[in-house]
XYZ file of C-alpha atoms in Angstrom:
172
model
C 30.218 -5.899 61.418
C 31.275 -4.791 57.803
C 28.673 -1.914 57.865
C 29.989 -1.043 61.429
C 33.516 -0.884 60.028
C 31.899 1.194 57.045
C 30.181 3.220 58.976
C 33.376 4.390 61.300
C 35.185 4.866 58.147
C 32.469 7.059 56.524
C 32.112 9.456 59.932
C 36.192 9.453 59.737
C 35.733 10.909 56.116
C 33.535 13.271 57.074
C 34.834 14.836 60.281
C 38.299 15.245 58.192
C 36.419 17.140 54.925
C 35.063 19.705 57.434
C 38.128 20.555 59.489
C 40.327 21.702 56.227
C 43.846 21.813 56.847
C 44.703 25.678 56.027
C 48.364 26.051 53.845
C 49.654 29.142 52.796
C 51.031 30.165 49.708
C 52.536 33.616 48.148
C 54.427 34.581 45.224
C 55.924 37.340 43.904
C 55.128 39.140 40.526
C 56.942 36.454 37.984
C 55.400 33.552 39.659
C 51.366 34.463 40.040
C 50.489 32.106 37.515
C 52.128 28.718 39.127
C 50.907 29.781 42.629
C 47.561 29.978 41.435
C 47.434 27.049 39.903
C 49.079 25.054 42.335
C 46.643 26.499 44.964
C 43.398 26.093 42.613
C 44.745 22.157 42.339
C 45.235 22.067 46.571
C 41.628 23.854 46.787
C 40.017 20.699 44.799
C 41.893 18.523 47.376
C 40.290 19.992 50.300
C 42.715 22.489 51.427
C 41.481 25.696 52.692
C 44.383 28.044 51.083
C 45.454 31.698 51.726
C 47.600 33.736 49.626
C 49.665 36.478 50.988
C 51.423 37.085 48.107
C 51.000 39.346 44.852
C 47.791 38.532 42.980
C 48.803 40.264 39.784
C 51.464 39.858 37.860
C 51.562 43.604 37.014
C 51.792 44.600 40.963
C 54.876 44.965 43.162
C 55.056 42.397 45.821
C 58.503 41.742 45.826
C 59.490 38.331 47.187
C 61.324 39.327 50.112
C 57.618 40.952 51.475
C 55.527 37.967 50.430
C 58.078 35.264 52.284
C 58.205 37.262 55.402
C 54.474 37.450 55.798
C 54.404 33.534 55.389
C 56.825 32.936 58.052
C 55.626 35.400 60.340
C 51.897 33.593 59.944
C 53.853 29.943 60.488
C 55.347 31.007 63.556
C 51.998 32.544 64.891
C 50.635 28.759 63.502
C 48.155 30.251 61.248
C 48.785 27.099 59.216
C 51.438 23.977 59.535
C 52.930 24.073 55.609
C 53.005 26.595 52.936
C 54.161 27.282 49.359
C 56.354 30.055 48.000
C 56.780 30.781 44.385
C 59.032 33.110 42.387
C 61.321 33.010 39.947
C 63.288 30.265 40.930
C 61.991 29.845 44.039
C 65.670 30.644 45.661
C 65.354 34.262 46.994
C 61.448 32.768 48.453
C 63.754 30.050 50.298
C 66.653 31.968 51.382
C 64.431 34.684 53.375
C 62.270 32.110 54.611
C 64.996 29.804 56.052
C 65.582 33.067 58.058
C 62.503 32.167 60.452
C 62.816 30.141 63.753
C 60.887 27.268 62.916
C 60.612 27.532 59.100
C 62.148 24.608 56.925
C 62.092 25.654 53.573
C 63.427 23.460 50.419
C 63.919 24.994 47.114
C 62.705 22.150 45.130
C 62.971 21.547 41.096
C 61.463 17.719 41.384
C 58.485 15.569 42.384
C 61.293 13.734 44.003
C 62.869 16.598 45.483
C 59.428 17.624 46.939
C 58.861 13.870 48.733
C 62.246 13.795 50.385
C 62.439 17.603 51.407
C 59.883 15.800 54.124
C 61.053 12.541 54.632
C 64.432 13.723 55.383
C 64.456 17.319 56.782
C 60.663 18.139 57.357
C 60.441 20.623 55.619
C 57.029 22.860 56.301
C 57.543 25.666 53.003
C 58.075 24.426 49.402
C 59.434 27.086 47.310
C 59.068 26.465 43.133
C 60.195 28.362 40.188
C 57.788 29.939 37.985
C 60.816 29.778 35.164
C 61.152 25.422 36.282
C 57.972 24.536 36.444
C 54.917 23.528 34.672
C 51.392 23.700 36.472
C 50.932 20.088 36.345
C 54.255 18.809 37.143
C 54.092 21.039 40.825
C 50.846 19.954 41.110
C 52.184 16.878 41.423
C 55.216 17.947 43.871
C 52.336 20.243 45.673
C 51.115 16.433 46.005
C 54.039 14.482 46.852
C 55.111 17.461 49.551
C 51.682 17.186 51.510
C 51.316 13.492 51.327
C 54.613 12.709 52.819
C 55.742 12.499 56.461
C 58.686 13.090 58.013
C 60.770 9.798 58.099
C 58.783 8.102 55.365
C 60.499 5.504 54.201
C 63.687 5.930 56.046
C 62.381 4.863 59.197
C 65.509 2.609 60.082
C 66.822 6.364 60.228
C 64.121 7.898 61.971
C 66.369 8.659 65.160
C 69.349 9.995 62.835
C 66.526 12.231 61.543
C 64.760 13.555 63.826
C 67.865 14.400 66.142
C 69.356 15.957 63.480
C 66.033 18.118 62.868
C 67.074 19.133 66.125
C 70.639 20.443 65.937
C 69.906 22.334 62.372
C 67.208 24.326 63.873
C 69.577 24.907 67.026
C 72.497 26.331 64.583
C 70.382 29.509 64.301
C 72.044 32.834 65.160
């Protein structure tokens, strides 16, 4: 029986290592250098990730261009969850909570990453290259995928996800 129960759990393993979970991820200019290491740390996890945003930190992608192409690839549901990175992550979040459907959270902590999900399920994290050091979002990158919506709050779960509801409806 234990190899049976082994056995499930191996084929489990394996079907979920070959259908990768695609997240996107952009940046402007000032913030190449976290996005790329945040998304070289979610590539080692599994993640199949593609950028849309400036590659070099000596090209014009302004962030306003980079966050629109993000959202416009969520709502088409090209992937689930993304990233955004500039300066401060700020002007990345305040064009993509522009989108239907988008839930973006400007976040500046490992905690703040974790409860941008459990409380408002949030689908885009936007970091600060001038906040943040590689490792430390790498481990917000973490928290942010590995939480669900209601996690740990489940005695609120209804509270939650009806008022998931009326925020998205307050859109003009």
């Amino acid at each position: 029986m234990k190899k049976v129960v082994a056995g499930v759990a191996v084929a489990a393993a394996c079907m979920c290592a070959s259908a990768k979970e695609t997240i996107l991820v952009a940046a402007d200019p000032f913030a190449v250098g976290l996005k790329k290491a945040v998304a070289a740390h979610l590539e080692k996890r599994g993640f199949e990730v593609k950028d849309l945003g400036a590659t070099d930190a000596n090209k014009d992608k302004p962030y306003f261009e980079s966050a629109v192409e993000v959202c416009r690839a969520l709502q088409k549901g090209e992937a689930q969850r993304a990233f955004l990175f500039c300066g401060t992550g700020m002007g990345m979040n305040m064009i993509a909570n522009r989108f239907k459907g988008v839930r973006a959270a400007v976040v500046e902590s490992v905690f703040a990453a974790k409860m941008c999900r459990t409380i408002n399920d949030a689908n885009v994290c936007c970091m600060g290259q001038m906040i943040w050091g590689d490792m430390m979002a790498e481990a917000a990158a973490d928290a942010f995928l590995d939480t669900k919506f209601t996690q740990g709050l489940e005695p609120l779960a209804d509270f939650l996800k009806d008022a998931k509801v009326k925020v998205e409806a307050i859109r003009d």
